[in-house]
């Protein structure tokens, strides 16, 4: 509460507004949508903390909500000593994080990243109206969110509500595939670049200036001392012309496209399956975002790959660029990996709790 002199700390201000919003919310969850708090604390506290977050964000620009943003749940998600949200109220561990913060964050992720606001809001409203003045149980919530939206959310509820898995996706590698168009100048040129790009070995370097027998007897040199098997020959040219003559127009137009095929190798280290959101920076300075649904993990929930077909050249890829998935380790979200920088403190900073009292 505020001090005698009428001043108050930032924490007091937002704590007061937040708690009033929260308690007003309880008129609806669980007083109207009458879930059983003694069995499933999350059904009223989690849902209510979620709507509290929505109301706080409508209060003022950048309201500092304590719970709701995915990045605020990261520490809890990677903590030990956890039980799933779907645990009877009496047996919960880390009560506030388990029953308030995690379900509120899960619903926020579902709304922003998985379903989209319109579809989520429609389904959530349907849940509240369908179960108004009734006694919903967890399956009633899960089922209503699915059948009102028509979206299969089993994987989401399983991961977030029935396990203690966390999200830690990583980009393990990036490989580029280039289409060979058969042009001998292009293909042999590429091979030559590859060959000449190899480092000179230690022996080759030491042998380079050694006197050779062919220096003394130049008549030993012949055709093969001049010939480079990566030179384009008359025969190569003829073969390519014949190849072109056999193509129809559509095949010919495909040859003209200079497309890069990139395979992005992804790994799921945390267990929790989530959509894959990639921010792709190209060498020409442009940036593009591509979003892949969580279904990319359906065949294999530990590793998968996505394909990016583009005329441009990729320089870096960043996974989850807007921090919307509560990914607990962001170092492995960037490819190629970036150097990490850590600050260490020379002195302990002291911050005033109530800056209103420090004013002159
Ligand atoms: Zn409450």
Coordinates of N, CA and C and ligand atoms in Angstrom, one line a residue, residues 22-23 26 45 48 100, ligand 1:
X22 N -7.4 -8.6 -11.2 CA -7.5 -10.1 -11.0 C -8.7 -10.5 -10.2
X23 N -9.0 -9.8 -9.1 CA -10.1 -10.2 -8.2 C -11.4 -9.9 -8.9
X26 N -12.3 -12.8 -11.0 CA -12.9 -14.0 -10.4 C -14.4 -14.0 -10.3
X45 N -7.6 -20.0 -11.6 CA -6.5 -19.0 -11.4 C -5.7 -18.8 -12.7
X48 N -8.0 -17.0 -15.2 CA -8.2 -15.6 -14.7 C -6.9 -14.8 -14.8
X100 N -0.9 -20.4 -11.9 CA -1.2 -19.0 -12.4 C -0.4 -18.7 -13.7
Ligands
LIG1 ZN1 -6.9 -15.6 -8.1

